[in-house]
Amino acid sequence: MARSNDEVAALLQEYADLISLTGGDAFKARVYEKAARALGAHPVDVSTLDVDQLKEIPNVGRSIAEKVVEYFSTGRIAAVEELRERVPAGVRQLTAIPTLGPKKALVLHRELGISTVDELEDAIAQERLRDLKGFGPRTEAKILHGIRLLRSFGDRVLIDVALELAEDIVVALSRVPGCERCAYAGSLRRARETIGDVDILAAATEPGPVMRAFTALPDVREVVAGGDKKTSVRTAQGLQVDLRVVPPDAWGAAMQYFTGSKAHNIRVRELAVRQKLKLSEYGLFDVESGVRIVSETEEEVYARLGLPWIPPPLREDRGEIEAGLRGELPALLQESDLRGDLHTHTDLTDGLAPLEEMAAAAAARGHAYYAVTDHGPDMAMQRMTAERMLAQRARLRALEGTYGGMRLLHGVELNIGPDGEVDWPAEFLADFDVCVASVHSHFDQDRATMTRRLIRACENPHVHIIGHPTTRLIGRRHGVDADLDAVFEACARTGTALEINSHPDRLDLRDEDIVRARRHGVRFAVDSDAHAVTHLANLRFGVGMAQRGWLTADDVVNAWPLSRLRRFLDKGRARTAD
């Protein structure tokens, strides 16, 4: 996805927020929110489009198209600048708190003069909010929860933002004469869900040209520190990027050294010390003689220490060293193992592209099967009816065979209600190929109630997959409070798979939860939850999370051949018969 799409999408989303803050038309704000989503997910770089071409994008009218062209022509949108001047900067800062809406932020500023997160926290401690209409103890608790969430995220960014930047840098530096190799390392290579600093490694005999090319990159806004071995910069996105240049013959040792977590690297160095060796970014050395033994590849470094090569997502000191010494490291799931996608949306509900475009894009990715799972009627804003869903099914069946050998599956994303019930009666659900059930509301239920709610959904014989199981939004919403081990046990007992939602702001289940669920015998589905063509590529992030959870292809139902998947999906009908 083009970065310019993200830039203008963020600006239009800000405009929508500013409209709300200034008491503007709620419908107009919603129009700009929809346009922001559409532009951010558009597969073509929108900076290359004119007004008429932009108008062809769903939810983008002439006025919005003209603002987009204005931004790429001048670097600003006058209407946004005008509204920014009407809203105090402090109010905009408060809206960064996930649980605080723009209207409440404006009230806090006008009535109490609050302009910073620290001031708000102090005001809550002094119970000053309670004299304001609509601000009681429960609201205070929610705001404090949002402040903790905001601070826990800190200066980190989601993995997709960091990865796009890192890949651009690697491509640019790889073109520099004398740069023999270049790759990203660190937490990004380990597929962490959020990234603080981006680590780039390059191999070159002469580091100077690589360093100069690095600091001259278009995204660089500040050189934090410079040198022949390491240079740190800050980018336009606010990310710090560290570049290290090592001799070509030290590449493997450097990649090992700068990829693993601190805990993993300590364990590896302990293995080296016990063998009277010393490990650094330049190689594995004999302590007594100082002779370098191996350094060119990671495989050589690990092998000399008695270990197989350890995949980067496992390098967290969570048992990978012991498993490696025993020869029991798993053959981790690869993106190429996935044969299909079982959770996607079209413009029938809240997706941005029609069924045909989504299916064609899925086929282009080489999928053997592809499920469309638009929302059921309990998501009232989507205006779903049985008639509309059956019409989609007929349309999908008519398209069968259109996309080469890819099979089309008709599914639904059901809403798990507060009591665990789902949309539509059993007789209607029985005719879907696949049913994903997800929690979309009532996130603050107590632990016992939420646990019963999820288990009841698992026990529904027509539910095949629990979608985004904890409902978390990284940096914006913590997962629900539930006894996950009880839910995992119910999934294993009923043969219900748990989703690893690949959207970068969800990545739900978390890696720690995946490890626990696998021990219960749970199966998983790595899905994109795509709402646009570009979102289908998010599967790479779900695979990274699955790898961090030690999953193999056998653990993931959409890595199975269609015949085996159908047997899994037919279990629901078997349970109904029982």
Coordinates of C-alpha atoms in Angstrom, one line a residue:
M1 CA 0.0 0.0 0.0
A2 CA 1.3 3.4 -0.9
R3 CA 2.4 5.5 2.1
S4 CA 0.8 8.6 0.5
N5 CA -2.6 6.8 0.8
D6 CA -2.0 6.5 4.6
E7 CA -1.0 10.1 4.8
V8 CA -4.1 11.5 3.2
A9 CA -6.4 9.0 5.0
A10 CA -5.0 10.1 8.3
L11 CA -5.6 13.8 7.4
L12 CA -9.2 13.1 6.3
Q13 CA -9.8 11.2 9.5
E14 CA -8.4 14.1 11.5
Y15 CA -10.8 16.4 9.5
A16 CA -13.7 14.1 10.5
D17 CA -12.7 14.4 14.2
L18 CA -12.3 18.2 13.9
I19 CA -15.8 18.4 12.5
S20 CA -17.1 16.5 15.5
L21 CA -15.1 18.6 17.9
T22 CA -16.5 21.9 16.5
G23 CA -20.1 20.7 16.6
G24 CA -20.3 20.2 12.9
D25 CA -22.7 17.9 11.0
A26 CA -22.3 14.3 12.2
F27 CA -23.3 13.0 8.8
K28 CA -20.5 15.0 7.2
A29 CA -18.0 13.7 9.7
R30 CA -19.1 10.1 8.9
V31 CA -18.7 10.8 5.1
Y32 CA -15.1 11.8 5.7
E33 CA -14.4 8.8 7.9
K34 CA -15.7 6.5 5.1
A35 CA -13.6 8.3 2.6
A36 CA -10.5 8.0 4.8
R37 CA -11.0 4.3 5.0
A38 CA -11.5 3.9 1.3
L39 CA -8.4 6.0 0.4
G40 CA -6.2 4.2 2.9
A41 CA -7.2 0.8 1.6
H42 CA -7.1 1.7 -2.1
P43 CA -4.6 -0.5 -4.0
V44 CA -3.3 2.4 -6.3
D45 CA -1.2 5.2 -5.1
V46 CA -3.8 8.0 -4.8
S47 CA -1.2 10.8 -5.2
T48 CA -1.1 9.8 -8.9
L49 CA -4.8 10.2 -9.5
D50 CA -6.7 13.2 -10.7
V51 CA -10.1 14.4 -9.4
D52 CA -12.2 12.2 -11.8
Q53 CA -10.1 9.1 -11.1
L54 CA -10.4 9.7 -7.3
K55 CA -14.2 10.0 -7.7
E56 CA -14.3 6.4 -8.9
I57 CA -13.2 5.2 -5.5
P58 CA -16.2 4.2 -3.3
N59 CA -17.2 6.9 -0.8
V60 CA -15.1 9.6 -2.5
G61 CA -17.1 12.5 -3.9
R62 CA -15.9 15.6 -5.8
S63 CA -15.3 17.7 -2.7
I64 CA -13.2 15.1 -1.1
A65 CA -11.3 14.3 -4.3
E66 CA -10.5 18.0 -4.7
K67 CA -9.1 18.1 -1.1
V68 CA -6.9 15.1 -1.9
V69 CA -5.5 16.7 -5.0
E70 CA -5.0 19.9 -3.0
Y71 CA -3.0 18.0 -0.4
F72 CA -0.7 16.4 -3.0
S73 CA -0.3 19.7 -4.8
T74 CA 0.4 22.0 -1.9
G75 CA 1.2 19.7 1.1
R76 CA -1.9 21.0 3.0
I77 CA -5.7 21.1 3.0
A78 CA -7.0 24.6 3.7
A79 CA -10.3 23.3 5.3
V80 CA -8.3 21.2 7.7
E81 CA -6.0 24.1 8.7
E82 CA -9.1 26.3 9.3
L83 CA -10.6 23.8 11.7
R84 CA -7.3 23.2 13.4
E85 CA -7.2 26.9 14.3
R86 CA -10.7 26.6 15.9
V87 CA -9.7 23.7 18.1
P88 CA -7.1 24.1 20.9
A89 CA -4.1 21.9 20.5
G90 CA -4.7 20.6 24.0
V91 CA -8.1 19.2 23.0
R92 CA -6.5 17.3 20.1
Q93 CA -3.9 15.8 22.5
L94 CA -6.7 14.6 24.7
T95 CA -8.5 12.8 21.8
A96 CA -5.5 10.5 21.6
I97 CA -6.8 8.8 24.7
P98 CA -8.6 5.7 23.3
T99 CA -11.6 5.9 25.7
L100 CA -12.2 9.7 25.4
G101 CA -14.3 10.9 22.5
P102 CA -13.8 14.4 20.9
K103 CA -17.0 15.9 22.5
K104 CA -16.0 15.0 26.0
A105 CA -12.4 16.2 25.4
L106 CA -13.8 19.6 24.3
V107 CA -16.0 19.8 27.5
L108 CA -12.9 19.0 29.7
H109 CA -11.0 21.8 28.0
R110 CA -13.7 24.4 28.1
E111 CA -15.0 23.7 31.6
L112 CA -11.8 22.7 33.5
G113 CA -9.0 24.1 31.3
I114 CA -7.5 20.7 30.8
S115 CA -5.0 20.5 27.9
T116 CA -2.7 17.5 28.7
V117 CA -3.0 13.9 29.7
D118 CA -1.2 14.6 32.9
E119 CA -3.6 17.4 33.8
L120 CA -6.5 15.1 33.1
E121 CA -5.1 12.4 35.3
D122 CA -4.6 14.9 38.2
A123 CA -8.2 16.2 37.7
I124 CA -9.6 12.7 38.0
A125 CA -7.5 12.1 41.2
Q126 CA -9.0 15.3 42.7
E127 CA -12.5 14.2 41.6
R128 CA -13.0 17.4 39.6
L129 CA -14.8 15.7 36.7
R130 CA -17.7 14.6 38.8
D131 CA -19.3 18.1 38.7
L132 CA -19.6 17.9 35.0
K133 CA -22.7 16.5 33.3
G134 CA -22.0 13.0 31.9
F135 CA -18.8 12.5 33.9
G136 CA -19.3 10.0 36.8
P137 CA -17.0 7.5 38.6
R138 CA -17.5 5.0 35.8
T139 CA -16.5 7.5 33.1
E140 CA -13.4 8.4 35.2
A141 CA -12.5 4.7 35.4
K142 CA -12.8 4.3 31.6
I143 CA -10.7 7.4 31.0
L144 CA -7.9 6.2 33.4
H145 CA -8.0 2.9 31.6
G146 CA -7.5 4.7 28.3
I147 CA -4.6 6.7 29.7
R148 CA -2.9 3.5 30.8
L149 CA -3.5 2.0 27.4
L150 CA -2.1 5.1 25.7
R151 CA 1.1 5.1 27.9
S152 CA 1.6 1.3 27.5
F153 CA 1.8 1.8 23.7
G154 CA 4.2 4.7 24.1
D155 CA 6.3 5.6 21.0
R156 CA 5.8 2.2 19.4
V157 CA 4.2 1.6 16.1
L158 CA 2.2 -1.3 14.6
I159 CA 4.2 -3.9 12.7
D160 CA 2.8 -2.9 9.3
V161 CA 4.0 0.6 9.6
A162 CA 7.5 -0.4 10.7
L163 CA 7.7 -3.2 8.1
E164 CA 6.8 -0.9 5.1
L165 CA 9.4 1.6 6.2
A166 CA 12.1 -1.1 6.8
E167 CA 11.5 -2.8 3.4
D168 CA 11.8 0.6 1.6
I169 CA 15.1 1.2 3.4
V170 CA 16.4 -2.3 2.6
V171 CA 15.6 -1.9 -1.1
A172 CA 17.2 1.6 -1.2
L173 CA 20.4 0.6 0.5
S174 CA 20.7 -2.7 -1.4
R175 CA 21.2 -0.5 -4.5
V176 CA 24.2 1.3 -3.1
P177 CA 27.5 0.2 -4.7
G178 CA 29.5 -1.8 -2.3
C179 CA 26.6 -3.0 -0.2
E180 CA 26.7 -6.7 -0.5
R181 CA 23.7 -7.6 1.7
C182 CA 21.0 -5.7 3.6
A183 CA 18.1 -6.8 5.8
Y184 CA 16.1 -5.8 8.8
A185 CA 16.7 -7.4 12.2
G186 CA 15.6 -6.9 15.8
S187 CA 12.0 -7.2 17.0
L188 CA 10.7 -6.6 13.5
R189 CA 12.4 -9.8 12.2
R190 CA 11.0 -11.6 15.3
A191 CA 7.5 -10.4 14.1
R192 CA 6.6 -8.5 17.3
E193 CA 3.2 -6.9 17.1
T194 CA 4.6 -3.4 17.9
I195 CA 8.0 -2.0 17.1
G196 CA 10.0 0.7 19.0
D197 CA 13.2 1.1 16.9
V198 CA 13.8 -0.4 13.5
D199 CA 17.1 -2.3 13.2
I200 CA 18.7 -2.4 9.7
L201 CA 21.9 -4.5 9.0
A202 CA 24.1 -4.0 6.0
A203 CA 27.3 -5.8 4.9
A204 CA 30.0 -3.8 3.2
T205 CA 33.7 -3.5 3.1
E206 CA 33.5 0.3 3.1
P207 CA 30.7 1.5 5.3
G208 CA 30.9 5.2 4.3
P209 CA 28.8 5.1 1.1
V210 CA 26.1 3.1 2.8
M211 CA 25.9 5.4 5.8
R212 CA 25.7 8.5 3.5
A213 CA 23.0 7.0 1.4
F214 CA 21.1 6.1 4.6
T215 CA 21.1 9.6 6.0
A216 CA 20.0 11.0 2.6
L217 CA 16.9 8.9 2.4
P218 CA 13.7 11.0 1.8
D219 CA 12.0 9.9 5.0
V220 CA 14.9 10.9 7.2
R221 CA 14.1 14.1 9.3
E222 CA 17.0 14.0 11.8
V223 CA 20.3 12.3 12.2
V224 CA 20.4 11.3 15.9
A225 CA 23.9 9.8 15.9
G226 CA 26.4 9.1 13.1
G227 CA 29.4 6.8 12.7
D228 CA 31.1 4.2 10.6
K229 CA 29.7 1.3 12.4
K230 CA 26.2 2.6 13.5
T231 CA 24.0 5.5 12.5
S232 CA 20.7 6.4 14.0
V233 CA 18.0 8.6 12.4
R234 CA 14.5 9.7 13.1
T235 CA 12.0 9.5 10.2
A236 CA 9.0 11.5 9.2
Q237 CA 6.9 8.9 11.0
G238 CA 8.7 9.6 14.2
L239 CA 10.4 6.2 14.2
Q240 CA 14.1 5.8 15.1
V241 CA 16.0 3.6 12.7
D242 CA 19.4 2.2 13.5
L243 CA 21.7 1.1 10.7
R244 CA 24.7 -1.1 11.5
V245 CA 27.3 -1.9 8.8
V246 CA 29.4 -5.0 9.3
P247 CA 32.1 -6.7 7.3
P248 CA 30.6 -9.2 4.8
D249 CA 32.3 -12.2 6.5
A250 CA 30.6 -11.3 9.8
W251 CA 27.1 -11.2 8.4
G252 CA 25.7 -14.4 10.0
A253 CA 27.1 -13.5 13.5
A254 CA 25.7 -10.0 13.2
M255 CA 22.2 -11.2 12.1
Q256 CA 22.1 -13.6 15.0
Y257 CA 23.4 -11.0 17.5
F258 CA 21.0 -8.2 16.4
T259 CA 17.9 -10.4 15.9
G260 CA 17.3 -12.2 19.2
S261 CA 15.7 -10.7 22.2
K262 CA 18.0 -9.8 25.1
A263 CA 17.0 -12.9 27.0
H264 CA 17.6 -15.2 24.0
N265 CA 21.0 -13.7 23.3
I266 CA 22.1 -14.1 27.0
R267 CA 21.2 -17.8 26.8
V268 CA 23.1 -18.3 23.6
R269 CA 26.1 -16.5 25.0
E270 CA 25.9 -18.8 28.1
L271 CA 26.2 -21.8 25.8
A272 CA 29.2 -20.3 24.2
V273 CA 30.9 -19.5 27.5
R274 CA 30.4 -23.1 28.7
Q275 CA 32.3 -24.2 25.5
K276 CA 35.1 -21.6 26.2
L277 CA 33.9 -19.5 23.3
K278 CA 32.9 -15.9 22.9
L279 CA 30.1 -14.7 20.7
S280 CA 29.8 -11.2 19.4
E281 CA 28.4 -9.5 16.3
Y282 CA 31.6 -10.2 14.5
G283 CA 31.7 -14.0 15.1
L284 CA 32.2 -16.9 17.4
F285 CA 35.7 -16.9 18.8
D286 CA 37.9 -19.3 20.7
V287 CA 38.5 -17.5 24.1
E288 CA 42.1 -18.8 24.6
S289 CA 43.5 -18.2 21.1
G290 CA 41.2 -15.4 19.9
V291 CA 40.7 -17.2 16.6
R292 CA 37.4 -16.7 14.9
I293 CA 35.7 -20.0 14.3
V294 CA 32.5 -19.2 12.4
S295 CA 30.7 -16.0 11.4
E296 CA 29.4 -16.0 7.9
T297 CA 25.9 -17.6 8.4
E298 CA 23.5 -17.9 11.3
E299 CA 23.3 -21.6 10.7
E300 CA 27.0 -22.0 11.3
V301 CA 26.9 -20.0 14.5
Y302 CA 24.0 -22.0 16.0
A303 CA 25.5 -25.3 14.7
R304 CA 28.8 -24.7 16.4
L305 CA 26.9 -24.2 19.7
G306 CA 25.0 -27.5 19.2
L307 CA 21.8 -26.0 18.1
P308 CA 19.8 -26.1 14.9
W309 CA 19.0 -22.7 13.2
I310 CA 16.3 -21.1 15.4
P311 CA 13.6 -19.2 13.4
P312 CA 13.6 -15.5 14.4
P313 CA 10.0 -15.5 15.8
L314 CA 11.0 -18.1 18.4
R315 CA 14.0 -16.1 19.7
E316 CA 12.4 -14.9 22.9
D317 CA 13.8 -17.4 25.5
R318 CA 10.5 -19.2 25.8
G319 CA 11.9 -22.7 25.6
E320 CA 13.4 -22.6 22.1
I321 CA 17.0 -23.2 23.4
E322 CA 15.9 -26.4 25.2
A323 CA 13.8 -27.5 22.3
G324 CA 16.7 -27.0 20.0
L325 CA 19.1 -29.0 22.1
R326 CA 16.5 -31.8 22.2
G327 CA 16.0 -31.6 18.4
E328 CA 12.3 -30.7 19.0
L329 CA 11.9 -27.3 17.3
P330 CA 8.6 -27.3 15.3
A331 CA 8.4 -26.8 11.6
L332 CA 6.7 -23.5 11.8
L333 CA 3.8 -22.4 9.6
Q334 CA 4.8 -20.5 6.5
E335 CA 2.7 -18.1 4.6
S336 CA 3.0 -20.4 1.6
D337 CA 1.3 -23.1 3.7
L338 CA -2.0 -21.2 3.8
R339 CA -4.4 -22.5 1.2
G340 CA -7.2 -20.1 1.8
D341 CA -8.8 -17.3 3.8
L342 CA -11.8 -17.9 5.9
H343 CA -12.8 -14.4 7.1
T344 CA -13.3 -11.6 4.7
H345 CA -15.9 -8.9 3.9
T346 CA -17.4 -7.2 0.8
D347 CA -19.3 -4.0 0.2
L348 CA -22.5 -5.9 1.1
T349 CA -21.7 -4.9 4.7
D350 CA -18.7 -2.9 5.8
G351 CA -16.2 -3.9 3.2
L352 CA -15.0 -1.5 0.5
A353 CA -14.9 -3.8 -2.6
P354 CA -17.5 -5.9 -4.3
L355 CA -17.5 -9.7 -4.1
E356 CA -16.0 -10.1 -7.6
E357 CA -13.0 -7.9 -6.9
M358 CA -12.3 -9.5 -3.5
A359 CA -12.5 -13.0 -5.1
A360 CA -10.3 -12.1 -8.0
A361 CA -7.7 -10.7 -5.7
A362 CA -7.8 -13.8 -3.6
A363 CA -7.4 -16.0 -6.6
A364 CA -4.4 -13.8 -7.7
R365 CA -2.8 -14.7 -4.3
G366 CA -3.0 -18.3 -5.3
H367 CA -5.6 -19.4 -2.8
A368 CA -7.2 -22.8 -3.3
Y369 CA -10.4 -21.7 -1.5
Y370 CA -11.8 -18.4 -0.3
A371 CA -14.7 -17.6 2.1
V372 CA -16.8 -14.4 2.0
T373 CA -18.1 -13.8 5.6
D374 CA -20.1 -10.6 5.7
H375 CA -21.9 -9.6 8.9
G376 CA -25.2 -11.1 10.1
P377 CA -28.2 -9.0 11.1
D378 CA -27.3 -8.4 14.7
M379 CA -24.8 -5.8 13.5
A380 CA -27.7 -3.5 12.8
M381 CA -25.7 -0.8 11.1
Q382 CA -24.9 -3.2 8.3
R383 CA -28.6 -3.7 7.4
M384 CA -28.2 -7.4 6.7
T385 CA -31.3 -9.5 6.0
A386 CA -31.8 -13.1 5.1
E387 CA -32.9 -12.1 1.6
R388 CA -29.7 -10.1 1.0
M389 CA -27.5 -12.9 2.3
L390 CA -29.3 -15.5 0.1
A391 CA -28.9 -13.2 -2.9
Q392 CA -25.1 -13.0 -2.2
R393 CA -25.0 -16.8 -1.9
A394 CA -26.7 -17.2 -5.3
R395 CA -24.3 -14.7 -6.8
L396 CA -21.3 -16.5 -5.3
R397 CA -22.5 -19.9 -6.6
A398 CA -22.9 -18.4 -10.0
L399 CA -19.3 -17.3 -9.9
E400 CA -18.0 -20.8 -9.1
G401 CA -15.3 -21.8 -11.6
T402 CA -14.7 -18.2 -12.6
Y403 CA -11.4 -17.9 -10.7
G404 CA -9.5 -20.9 -12.0
G405 CA -9.4 -23.7 -9.5
M406 CA -10.2 -21.6 -6.5
R407 CA -13.3 -22.7 -4.7
L408 CA -15.7 -20.1 -3.2
L409 CA -17.2 -20.7 0.2
H410 CA -20.2 -18.8 1.5
G411 CA -19.9 -17.8 5.1
V412 CA -21.0 -15.3 7.7
E413 CA -19.5 -13.4 10.6
L414 CA -22.0 -13.8 13.3
N415 CA -22.3 -11.5 16.3
I416 CA -21.9 -13.2 19.7
G417 CA -24.6 -11.5 21.8
P418 CA -24.2 -10.6 25.5
D419 CA -25.7 -14.0 26.4
G420 CA -23.7 -16.0 23.9
E421 CA -26.4 -16.3 21.3
V422 CA -25.7 -15.7 17.6
D423 CA -27.6 -14.2 14.7
W424 CA -30.1 -16.4 12.9
P425 CA -31.7 -19.7 13.8
A426 CA -30.0 -23.0 13.5
E427 CA -31.9 -24.1 10.3
F428 CA -30.6 -20.9 8.5
L429 CA -27.0 -21.3 9.7
A430 CA -26.9 -24.9 8.6
D431 CA -26.6 -23.9 4.9
F432 CA -23.5 -21.8 5.3
D433 CA -20.2 -23.3 4.4
V434 CA -18.4 -21.6 7.3
C435 CA -19.6 -19.6 10.3
V436 CA -17.2 -17.2 12.1
A437 CA -18.6 -15.8 15.4
S438 CA -17.2 -12.7 17.1
V439 CA -17.8 -10.4 20.0
H440 CA -18.5 -6.8 18.8
S441 CA -20.1 -5.2 21.9
H442 CA -20.5 -5.3 25.7
F443 CA -16.7 -5.6 26.1
D444 CA -16.9 -4.7 29.8
Q445 CA -18.8 -7.7 31.0
D446 CA -17.4 -9.3 34.2
R447 CA -15.0 -12.3 33.9
A448 CA -17.6 -15.0 34.6
T449 CA -20.2 -13.6 32.3
M450 CA -17.7 -13.1 29.4
T451 CA -16.3 -16.6 29.9
R452 CA -19.8 -18.1 29.7
R453 CA -20.6 -16.0 26.7
L454 CA -17.6 -17.2 24.7
I455 CA -18.1 -20.9 25.8
R456 CA -21.7 -20.8 24.7
A457 CA -20.7 -19.6 21.3
C458 CA -18.1 -22.4 21.1
E459 CA -20.9 -24.9 22.0
N460 CA -23.1 -23.7 19.1
P461 CA -22.8 -26.6 16.6
H462 CA -22.9 -24.2 13.7
V463 CA -20.0 -22.0 14.8
H464 CA -16.7 -23.2 13.3
I465 CA -14.4 -20.3 14.2
I466 CA -14.3 -17.8 17.0
G467 CA -13.2 -14.5 15.4
H468 CA -10.7 -12.1 17.0
P469 CA -11.3 -14.0 20.3
T470 CA -10.2 -11.3 22.8
T471 CA -11.4 -8.3 20.7
R472 CA -8.3 -6.3 21.5
L473 CA -7.3 -3.3 19.4
I474 CA -3.6 -2.7 19.9
G475 CA -3.0 0.6 21.6
R476 CA -6.7 1.4 21.7
R477 CA -8.5 -1.4 23.6
H478 CA -7.4 -4.2 25.9
G479 CA -8.8 -7.7 25.4
V480 CA -11.9 -8.7 27.2
D481 CA -11.7 -10.2 30.7
A482 CA -12.3 -13.9 30.4
D483 CA -11.0 -17.2 31.7
L484 CA -9.2 -18.0 28.4
D485 CA -8.1 -21.4 29.6
A486 CA -11.7 -22.4 30.1
V487 CA -12.5 -21.0 26.6
F488 CA -9.6 -23.0 25.1
E489 CA -10.8 -26.1 26.8
A490 CA -14.3 -25.6 25.3
C491 CA -12.8 -25.0 21.8
A492 CA -10.8 -28.2 22.1
R493 CA -13.9 -30.1 23.4
T494 CA -16.2 -28.9 20.7
G495 CA -13.8 -28.8 17.8
T496 CA -14.1 -25.0 17.4
A497 CA -11.1 -23.2 15.9
L498 CA -9.8 -20.0 17.3
E499 CA -8.9 -17.2 14.8
I500 CA -5.6 -15.5 14.6
N501 CA -6.8 -12.3 13.1
S502 CA -4.1 -10.9 10.8
H503 CA -5.2 -7.2 10.8
P504 CA -2.1 -5.3 12.2
D505 CA -4.2 -3.5 14.8
R506 CA -5.7 -6.7 16.2
L507 CA -3.3 -9.7 15.8
D508 CA -5.7 -11.5 18.0
L509 CA -5.0 -14.1 19.5
R510 CA -1.7 -12.9 21.0
D511 CA 1.3 -15.2 20.8
E512 CA 1.2 -16.1 24.5
D513 CA -2.4 -17.1 24.2
I514 CA -1.7 -19.2 21.1
V515 CA 0.9 -21.2 23.0
R516 CA -1.6 -21.9 25.8
A517 CA -4.5 -22.7 23.5
R518 CA -2.3 -25.2 21.5
R519 CA -1.5 -27.0 24.7
H520 CA -5.3 -27.6 25.1
G521 CA -5.4 -29.1 21.7
V522 CA -7.1 -26.2 19.9
R523 CA -7.0 -25.7 16.2
F524 CA -6.6 -22.3 14.6
A525 CA -7.5 -20.3 11.5
V526 CA -5.1 -17.5 10.3
D527 CA -7.5 -15.1 8.6
S528 CA -7.1 -11.6 7.1
D529 CA -10.5 -10.2 8.1
A530 CA -10.1 -8.2 4.9
H531 CA -12.4 -5.3 4.3
A532 CA -10.5 -4.3 1.1
V533 CA -8.4 -5.9 -1.6
T534 CA -5.2 -4.6 0.0
H535 CA -6.1 -6.2 3.4
L536 CA -5.8 -9.7 1.9
A537 CA -2.0 -9.3 2.2
N538 CA -2.2 -8.9 5.9
L539 CA -2.0 -12.7 6.3
R540 CA 1.8 -12.3 6.6
F541 CA 1.3 -10.6 9.9
G542 CA -1.0 -13.4 11.2
V543 CA 1.5 -16.0 10.1
G544 CA 4.2 -14.1 12.1
M545 CA 2.0 -14.2 15.2
A546 CA 1.3 -17.9 14.6
Q547 CA 5.0 -18.6 14.3
R548 CA 5.6 -16.7 17.6
G549 CA 2.9 -19.1 19.0
W550 CA 4.9 -22.2 17.8
L551 CA 2.3 -23.3 15.3
T552 CA 2.8 -25.7 12.5
A553 CA 0.7 -26.1 9.3
D554 CA -1.1 -29.0 10.9
D555 CA -2.4 -26.7 13.7
V556 CA -4.1 -24.3 11.2
V557 CA -7.3 -25.4 9.4
N558 CA -6.8 -23.1 6.4
A559 CA -3.4 -24.7 5.7
W560 CA -5.3 -27.9 5.1
P561 CA -6.4 -29.2 1.7
L562 CA -10.1 -28.4 1.0
S563 CA -11.1 -32.0 1.5
R564 CA -9.7 -32.0 5.1
L565 CA -11.1 -28.5 5.7
R566 CA -14.6 -29.7 4.7
R567 CA -14.4 -32.6 7.1
F568 CA -13.6 -30.1 9.9
L569 CA -16.5 -27.8 8.8
D570 CA -18.9 -30.8 8.7
K571 CA -18.3 -31.4 12.4
G572 CA -20.9 -28.8 13.2
R573 CA -23.5 -30.8 11.3
A574 CA -22.4 -34.0 13.0
R575 CA -22.8 -32.3 16.4
T576 CA -26.3 -31.2 15.4
A577 CA -27.2 -34.7 14.4
D578 CA -26.0 -36.0 17.8

